[in-house]
PDB file of C-alpha atoms and ligand atoms in Angstrom:
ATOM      1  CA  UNK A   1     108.469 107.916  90.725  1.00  0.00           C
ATOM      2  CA  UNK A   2     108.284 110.629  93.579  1.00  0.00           C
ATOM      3  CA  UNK A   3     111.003 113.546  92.984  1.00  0.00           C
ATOM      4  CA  UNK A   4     111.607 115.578  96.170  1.00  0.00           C
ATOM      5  CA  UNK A   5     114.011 118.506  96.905  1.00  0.00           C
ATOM      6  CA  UNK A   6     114.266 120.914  99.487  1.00  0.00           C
ATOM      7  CA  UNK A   7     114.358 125.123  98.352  1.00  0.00           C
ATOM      8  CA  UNK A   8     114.936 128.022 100.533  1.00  0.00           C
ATOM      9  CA  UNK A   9     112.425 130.183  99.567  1.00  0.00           C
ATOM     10  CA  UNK A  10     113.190 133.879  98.620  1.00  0.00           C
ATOM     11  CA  UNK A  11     111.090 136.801  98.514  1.00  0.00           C
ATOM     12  CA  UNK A  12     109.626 136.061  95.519  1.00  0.00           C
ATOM     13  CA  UNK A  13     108.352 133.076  96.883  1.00  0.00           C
ATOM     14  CA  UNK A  14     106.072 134.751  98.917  1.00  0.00           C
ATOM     15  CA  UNK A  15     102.734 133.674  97.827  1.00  0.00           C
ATOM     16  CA  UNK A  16     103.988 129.851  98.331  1.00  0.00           C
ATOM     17  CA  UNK A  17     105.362 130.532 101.606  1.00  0.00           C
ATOM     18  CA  UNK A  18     102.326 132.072 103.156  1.00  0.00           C
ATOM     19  CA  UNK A  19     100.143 129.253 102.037  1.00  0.00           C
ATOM     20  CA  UNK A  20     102.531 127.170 104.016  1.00  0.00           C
ATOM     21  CA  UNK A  21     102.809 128.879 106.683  1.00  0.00           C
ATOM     22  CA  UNK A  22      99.311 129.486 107.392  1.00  0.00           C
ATOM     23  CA  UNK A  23      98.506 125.817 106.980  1.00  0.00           C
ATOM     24  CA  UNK A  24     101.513 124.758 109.257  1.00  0.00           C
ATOM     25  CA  UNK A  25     100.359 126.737 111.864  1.00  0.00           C
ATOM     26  CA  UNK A  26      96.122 125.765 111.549  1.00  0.00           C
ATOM     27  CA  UNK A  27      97.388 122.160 111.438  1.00  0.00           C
ATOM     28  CA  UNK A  28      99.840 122.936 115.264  1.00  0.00           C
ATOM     29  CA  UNK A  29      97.468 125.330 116.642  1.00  0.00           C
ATOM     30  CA  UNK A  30      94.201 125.687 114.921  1.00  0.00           C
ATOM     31  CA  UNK A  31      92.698 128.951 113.107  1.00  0.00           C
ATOM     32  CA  UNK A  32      91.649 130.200 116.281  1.00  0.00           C
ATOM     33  CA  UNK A  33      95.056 130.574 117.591  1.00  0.00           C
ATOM     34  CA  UNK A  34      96.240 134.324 118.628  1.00  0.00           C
ATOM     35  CA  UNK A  35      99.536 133.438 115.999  1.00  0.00           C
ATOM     36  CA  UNK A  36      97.459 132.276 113.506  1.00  0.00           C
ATOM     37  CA  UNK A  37      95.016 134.994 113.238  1.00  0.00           C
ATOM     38  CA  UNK A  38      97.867 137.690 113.163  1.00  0.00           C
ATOM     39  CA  UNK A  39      99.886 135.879 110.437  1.00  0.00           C
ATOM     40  CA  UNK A  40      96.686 134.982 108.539  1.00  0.00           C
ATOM     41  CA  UNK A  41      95.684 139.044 107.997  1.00  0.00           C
ATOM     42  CA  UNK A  42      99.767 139.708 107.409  1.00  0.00           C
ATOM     43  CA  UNK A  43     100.087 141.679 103.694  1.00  0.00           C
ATOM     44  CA  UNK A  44     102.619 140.532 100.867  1.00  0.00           C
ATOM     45  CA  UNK A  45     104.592 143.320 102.429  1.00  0.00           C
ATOM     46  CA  UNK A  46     105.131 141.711 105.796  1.00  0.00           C
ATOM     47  CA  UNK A  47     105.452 138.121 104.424  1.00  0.00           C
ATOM     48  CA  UNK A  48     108.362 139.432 101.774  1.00  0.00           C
ATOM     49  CA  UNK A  49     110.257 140.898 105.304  1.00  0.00           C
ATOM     50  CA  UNK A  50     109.860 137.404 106.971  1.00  0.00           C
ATOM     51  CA  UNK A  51     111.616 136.013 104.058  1.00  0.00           C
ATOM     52  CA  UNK A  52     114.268 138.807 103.960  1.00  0.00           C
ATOM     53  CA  UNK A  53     114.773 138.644 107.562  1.00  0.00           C
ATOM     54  CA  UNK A  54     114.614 134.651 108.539  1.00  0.00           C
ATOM     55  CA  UNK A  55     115.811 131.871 105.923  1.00  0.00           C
ATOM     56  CA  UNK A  56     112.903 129.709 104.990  1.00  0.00           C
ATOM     57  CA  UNK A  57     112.868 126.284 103.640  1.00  0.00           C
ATOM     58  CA  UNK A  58     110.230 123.921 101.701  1.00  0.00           C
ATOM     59  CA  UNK A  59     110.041 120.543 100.903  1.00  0.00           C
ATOM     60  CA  UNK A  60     109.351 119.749  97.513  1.00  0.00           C
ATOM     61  CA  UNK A  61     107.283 116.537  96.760  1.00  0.00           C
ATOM     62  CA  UNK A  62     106.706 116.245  92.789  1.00  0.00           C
ATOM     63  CA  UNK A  63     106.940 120.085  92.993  1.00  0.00           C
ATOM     64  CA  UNK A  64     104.170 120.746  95.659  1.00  0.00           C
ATOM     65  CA  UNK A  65     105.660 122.239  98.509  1.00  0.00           C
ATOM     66  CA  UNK A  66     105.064 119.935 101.126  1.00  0.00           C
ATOM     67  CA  UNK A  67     106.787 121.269 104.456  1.00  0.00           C
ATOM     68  CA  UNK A  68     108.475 124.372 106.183  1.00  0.00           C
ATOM     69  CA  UNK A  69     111.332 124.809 108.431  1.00  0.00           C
ATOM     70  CA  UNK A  70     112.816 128.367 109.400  1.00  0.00           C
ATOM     71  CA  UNK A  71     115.666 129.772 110.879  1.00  0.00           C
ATOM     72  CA  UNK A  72     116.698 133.379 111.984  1.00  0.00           C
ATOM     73  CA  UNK A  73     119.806 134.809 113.893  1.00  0.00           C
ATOM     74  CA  UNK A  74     119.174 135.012 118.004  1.00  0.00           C
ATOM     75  CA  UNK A  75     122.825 136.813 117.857  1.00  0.00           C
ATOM     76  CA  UNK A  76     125.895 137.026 116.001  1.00  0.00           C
ATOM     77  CA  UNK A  77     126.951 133.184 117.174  1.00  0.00           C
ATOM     78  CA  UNK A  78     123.696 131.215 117.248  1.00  0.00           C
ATOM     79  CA  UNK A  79     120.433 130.694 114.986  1.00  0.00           C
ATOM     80  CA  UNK A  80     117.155 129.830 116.565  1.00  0.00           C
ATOM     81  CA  UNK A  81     115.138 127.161 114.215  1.00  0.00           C
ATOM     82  CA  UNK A  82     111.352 127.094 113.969  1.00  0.00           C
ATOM     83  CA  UNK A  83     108.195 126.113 112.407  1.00  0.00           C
ATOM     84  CA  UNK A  84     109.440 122.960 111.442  1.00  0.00           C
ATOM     85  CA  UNK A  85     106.539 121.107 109.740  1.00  0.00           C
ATOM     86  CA  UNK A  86     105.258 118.352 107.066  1.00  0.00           C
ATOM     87  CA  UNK A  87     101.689 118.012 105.614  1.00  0.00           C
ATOM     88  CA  UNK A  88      99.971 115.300 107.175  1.00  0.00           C
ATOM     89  CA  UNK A  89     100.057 113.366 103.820  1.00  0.00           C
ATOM     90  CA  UNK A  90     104.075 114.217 103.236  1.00  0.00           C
ATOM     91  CA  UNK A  91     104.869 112.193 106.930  1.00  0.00           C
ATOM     92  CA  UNK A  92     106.491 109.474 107.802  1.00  0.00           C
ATOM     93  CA  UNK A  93     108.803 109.654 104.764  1.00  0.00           C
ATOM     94  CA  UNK A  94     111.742 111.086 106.256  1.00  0.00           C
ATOM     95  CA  UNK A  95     111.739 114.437 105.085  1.00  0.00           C
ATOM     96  CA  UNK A  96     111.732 116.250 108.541  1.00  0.00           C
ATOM     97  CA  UNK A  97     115.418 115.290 108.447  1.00  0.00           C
ATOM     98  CA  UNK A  98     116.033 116.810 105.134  1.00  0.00           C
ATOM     99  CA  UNK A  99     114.378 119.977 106.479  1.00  0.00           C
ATOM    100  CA  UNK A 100     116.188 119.968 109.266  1.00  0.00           C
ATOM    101  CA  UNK A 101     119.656 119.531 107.738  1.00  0.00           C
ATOM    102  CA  UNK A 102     119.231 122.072 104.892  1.00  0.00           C
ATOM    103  CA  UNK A 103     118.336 124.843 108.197  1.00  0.00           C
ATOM    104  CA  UNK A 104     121.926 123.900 109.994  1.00  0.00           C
ATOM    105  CA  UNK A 105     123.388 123.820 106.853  1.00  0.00           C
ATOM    106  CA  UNK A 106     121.975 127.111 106.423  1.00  0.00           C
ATOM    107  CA  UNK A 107     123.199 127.734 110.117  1.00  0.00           C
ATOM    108  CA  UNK A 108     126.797 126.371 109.447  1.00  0.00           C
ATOM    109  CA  UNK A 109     126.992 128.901 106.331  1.00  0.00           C
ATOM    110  CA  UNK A 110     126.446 132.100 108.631  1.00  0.00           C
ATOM    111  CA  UNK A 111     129.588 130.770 110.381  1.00  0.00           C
ATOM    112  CA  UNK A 112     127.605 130.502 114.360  1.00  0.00           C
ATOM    113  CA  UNK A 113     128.583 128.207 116.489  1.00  0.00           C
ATOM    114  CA  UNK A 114     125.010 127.266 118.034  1.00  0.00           C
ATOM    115  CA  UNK A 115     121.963 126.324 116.868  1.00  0.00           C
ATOM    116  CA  UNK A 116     119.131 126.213 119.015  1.00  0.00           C
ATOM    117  CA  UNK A 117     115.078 125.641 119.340  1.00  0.00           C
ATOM    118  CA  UNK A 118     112.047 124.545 121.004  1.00  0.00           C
ATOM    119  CA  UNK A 119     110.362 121.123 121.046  1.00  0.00           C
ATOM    120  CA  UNK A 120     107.453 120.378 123.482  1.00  0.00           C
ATOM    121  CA  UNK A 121     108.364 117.866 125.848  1.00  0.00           C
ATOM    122  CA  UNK A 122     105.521 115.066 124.545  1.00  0.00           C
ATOM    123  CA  UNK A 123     106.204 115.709 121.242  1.00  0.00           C
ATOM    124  CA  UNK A 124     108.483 112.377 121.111  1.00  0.00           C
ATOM    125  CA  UNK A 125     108.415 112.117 117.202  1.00  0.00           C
ATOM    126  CA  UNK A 126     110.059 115.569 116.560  1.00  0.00           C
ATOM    127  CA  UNK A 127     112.693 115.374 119.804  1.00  0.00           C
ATOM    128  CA  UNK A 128     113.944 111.952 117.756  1.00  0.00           C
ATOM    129  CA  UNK A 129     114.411 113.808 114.899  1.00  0.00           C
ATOM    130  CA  UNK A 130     116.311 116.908 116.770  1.00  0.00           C
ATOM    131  CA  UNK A 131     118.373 113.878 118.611  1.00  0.00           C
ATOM    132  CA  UNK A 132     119.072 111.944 115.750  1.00  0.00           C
ATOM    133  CA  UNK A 133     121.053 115.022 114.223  1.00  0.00           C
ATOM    134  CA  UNK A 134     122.736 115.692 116.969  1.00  0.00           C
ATOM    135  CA  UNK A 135     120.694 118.078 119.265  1.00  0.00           C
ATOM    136  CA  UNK A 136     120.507 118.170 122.885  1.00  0.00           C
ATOM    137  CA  UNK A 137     118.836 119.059 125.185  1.00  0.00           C
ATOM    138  CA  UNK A 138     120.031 122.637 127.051  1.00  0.00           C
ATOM    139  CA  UNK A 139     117.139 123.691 129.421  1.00  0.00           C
ATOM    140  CA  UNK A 140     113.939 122.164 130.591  1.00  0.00           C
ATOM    141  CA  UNK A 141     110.485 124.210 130.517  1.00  0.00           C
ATOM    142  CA  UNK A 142     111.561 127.805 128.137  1.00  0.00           C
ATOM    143  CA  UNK A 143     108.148 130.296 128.035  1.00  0.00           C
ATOM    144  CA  UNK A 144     104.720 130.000 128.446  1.00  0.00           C
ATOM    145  CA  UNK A 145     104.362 126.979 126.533  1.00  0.00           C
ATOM    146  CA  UNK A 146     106.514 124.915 128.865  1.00  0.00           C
ATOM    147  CA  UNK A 147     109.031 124.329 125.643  1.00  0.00           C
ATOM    148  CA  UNK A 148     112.151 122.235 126.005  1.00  0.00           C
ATOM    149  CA  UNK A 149     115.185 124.061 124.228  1.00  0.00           C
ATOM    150  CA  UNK A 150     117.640 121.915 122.407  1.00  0.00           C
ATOM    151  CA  UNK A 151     121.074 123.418 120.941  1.00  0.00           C
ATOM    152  CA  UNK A 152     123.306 121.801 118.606  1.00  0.00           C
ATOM    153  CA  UNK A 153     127.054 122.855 118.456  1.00  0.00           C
ATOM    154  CA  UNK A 154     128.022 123.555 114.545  1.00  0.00           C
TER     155      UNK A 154
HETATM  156  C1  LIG B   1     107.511 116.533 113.434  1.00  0.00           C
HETATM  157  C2  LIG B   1     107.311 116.190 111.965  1.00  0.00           C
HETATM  158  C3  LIG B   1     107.899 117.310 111.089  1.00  0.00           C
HETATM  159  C4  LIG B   1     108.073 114.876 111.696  1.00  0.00           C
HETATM  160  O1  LIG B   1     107.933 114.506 110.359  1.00  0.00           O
HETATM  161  P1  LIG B   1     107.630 112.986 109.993  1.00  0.00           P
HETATM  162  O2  LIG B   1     107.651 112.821 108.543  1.00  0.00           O
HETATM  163  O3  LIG B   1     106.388 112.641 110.729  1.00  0.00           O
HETATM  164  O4  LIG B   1     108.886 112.271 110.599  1.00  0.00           O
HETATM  165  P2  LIG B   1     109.396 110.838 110.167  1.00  0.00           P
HETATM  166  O5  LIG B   1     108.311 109.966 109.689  1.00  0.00           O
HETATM  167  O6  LIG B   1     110.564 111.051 109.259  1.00  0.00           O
HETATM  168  O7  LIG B   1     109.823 110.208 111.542  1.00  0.00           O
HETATM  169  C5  LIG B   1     110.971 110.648 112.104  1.00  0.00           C
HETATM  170  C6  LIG B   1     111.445 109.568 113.054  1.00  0.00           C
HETATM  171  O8  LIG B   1     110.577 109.491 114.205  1.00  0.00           O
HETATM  172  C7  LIG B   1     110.286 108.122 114.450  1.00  0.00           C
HETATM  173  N1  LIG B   1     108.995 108.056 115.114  1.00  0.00           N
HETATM  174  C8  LIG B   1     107.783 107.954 114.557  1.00  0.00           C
HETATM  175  N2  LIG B   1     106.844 107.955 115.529  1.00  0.00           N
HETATM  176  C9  LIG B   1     107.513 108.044 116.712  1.00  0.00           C
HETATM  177  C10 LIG B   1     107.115 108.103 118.081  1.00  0.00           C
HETATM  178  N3  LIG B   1     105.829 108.069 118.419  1.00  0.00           N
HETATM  179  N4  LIG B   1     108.074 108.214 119.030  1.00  0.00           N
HETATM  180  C11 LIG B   1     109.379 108.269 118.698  1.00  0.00           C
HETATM  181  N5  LIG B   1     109.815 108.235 117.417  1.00  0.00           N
HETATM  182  C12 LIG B   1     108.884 108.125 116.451  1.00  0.00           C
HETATM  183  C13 LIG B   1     110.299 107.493 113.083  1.00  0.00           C
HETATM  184  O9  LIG B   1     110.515 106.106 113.190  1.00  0.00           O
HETATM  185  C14 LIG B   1     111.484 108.181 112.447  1.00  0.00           C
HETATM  186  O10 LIG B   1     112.684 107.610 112.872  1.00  0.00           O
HETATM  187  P3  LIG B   1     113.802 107.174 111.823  1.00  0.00           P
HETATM  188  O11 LIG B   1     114.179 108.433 111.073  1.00  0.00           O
HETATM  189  O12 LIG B   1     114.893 106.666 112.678  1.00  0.00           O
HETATM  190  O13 LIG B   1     113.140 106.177 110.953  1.00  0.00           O
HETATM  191  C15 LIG B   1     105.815 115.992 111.586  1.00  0.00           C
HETATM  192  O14 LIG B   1     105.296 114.931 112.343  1.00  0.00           O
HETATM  193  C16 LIG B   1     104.996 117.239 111.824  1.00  0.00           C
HETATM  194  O15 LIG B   1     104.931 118.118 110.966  1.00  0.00           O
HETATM  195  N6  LIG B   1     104.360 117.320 113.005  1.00  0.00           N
HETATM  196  C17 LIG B   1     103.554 118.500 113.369  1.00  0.00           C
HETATM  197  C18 LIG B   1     104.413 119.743 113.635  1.00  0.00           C
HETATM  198  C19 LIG B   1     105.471 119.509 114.679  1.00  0.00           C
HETATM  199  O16 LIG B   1     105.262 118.820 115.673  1.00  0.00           O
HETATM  200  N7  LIG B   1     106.658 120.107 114.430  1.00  0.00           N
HETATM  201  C20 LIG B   1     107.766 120.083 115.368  1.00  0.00           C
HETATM  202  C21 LIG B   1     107.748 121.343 116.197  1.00  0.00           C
HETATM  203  S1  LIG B   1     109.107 121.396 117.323  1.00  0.00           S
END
């Protein structure tokens, strides 16, 4: 039997978190990637302050974390959710959601009233999972990746 569970990580967590994150963001962009190569020569100094300064979540499949969402505060009323991602192997399962709802949760607890991110437009898999809990779409074509921006009242 398969036990999963999502955990906001804390700073402690940063060894777990980095290996996550660095994986999430070969697997999006590939470890050529300006982000990537930044984040990949970041030192347990500046990972610990990413985890003190933006909520991050795992997915825990039998233990092995398995996924990544994040959230941080845009202002006072609204959190901005990123990085939401599953291993390739941990797909198709449903767990995106679970990801997804422990971040607004997370969102709801800071008392904002908005929640908002970015979703490319072709990306039809993730927008269904931003829709299905309730996210819409606020403004076409955000930055230089041509992003939509969803929001999601709370
Ligand atoms: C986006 C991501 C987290 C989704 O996780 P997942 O496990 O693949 O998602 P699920 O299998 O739970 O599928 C979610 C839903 O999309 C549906 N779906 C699957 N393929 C689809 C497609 N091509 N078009 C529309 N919906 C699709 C599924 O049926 C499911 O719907 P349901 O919950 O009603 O059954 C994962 O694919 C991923 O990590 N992708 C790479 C990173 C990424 O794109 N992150 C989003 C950045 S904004």
């Amino acid at each position: 039997m398969t036990v999963t569970r999502v955990a906001r990580l804390t700073e402690a967590d940063w060894r777990v978190f980095a290996v996550v994150r660095l994986q999430a963001l070969t697997d999006s962009l590939g470890p050529t990637d300006p982000q990537y190569r930044r984040e990949a020569s970041f030192t347990a100094a500046q990972w610990r302050r990413r985890l003190r300064e933006h909520a991050a979540f795992t997915v825990l499949v039998d233990d092995r974390p398995m996924g990544l969402i994040s959230a941080q505060h845009q202002s006072a009323d609204s959190v901005y959710l990123y990085s939401l991602w599953l291993a390739p192997d941990a797909r198709g399962h449903g767990l995106a959601g679970e990801l997804l709802e422990a971040a607004v949760q997370w969102a709801r607890s800071r008392q904002v009233h908005t929640v908002t991110l970015r979703v490319a437009p072709d990306n039809s898999v993730a927008r269904g999972i931003y829709e299905k809990a309730g996210f819409r779409v606020a403004a076409a074509t955000v930055g230089p990746r041509q992003e939509l921006a969803m929001s999601l009242s709370v």
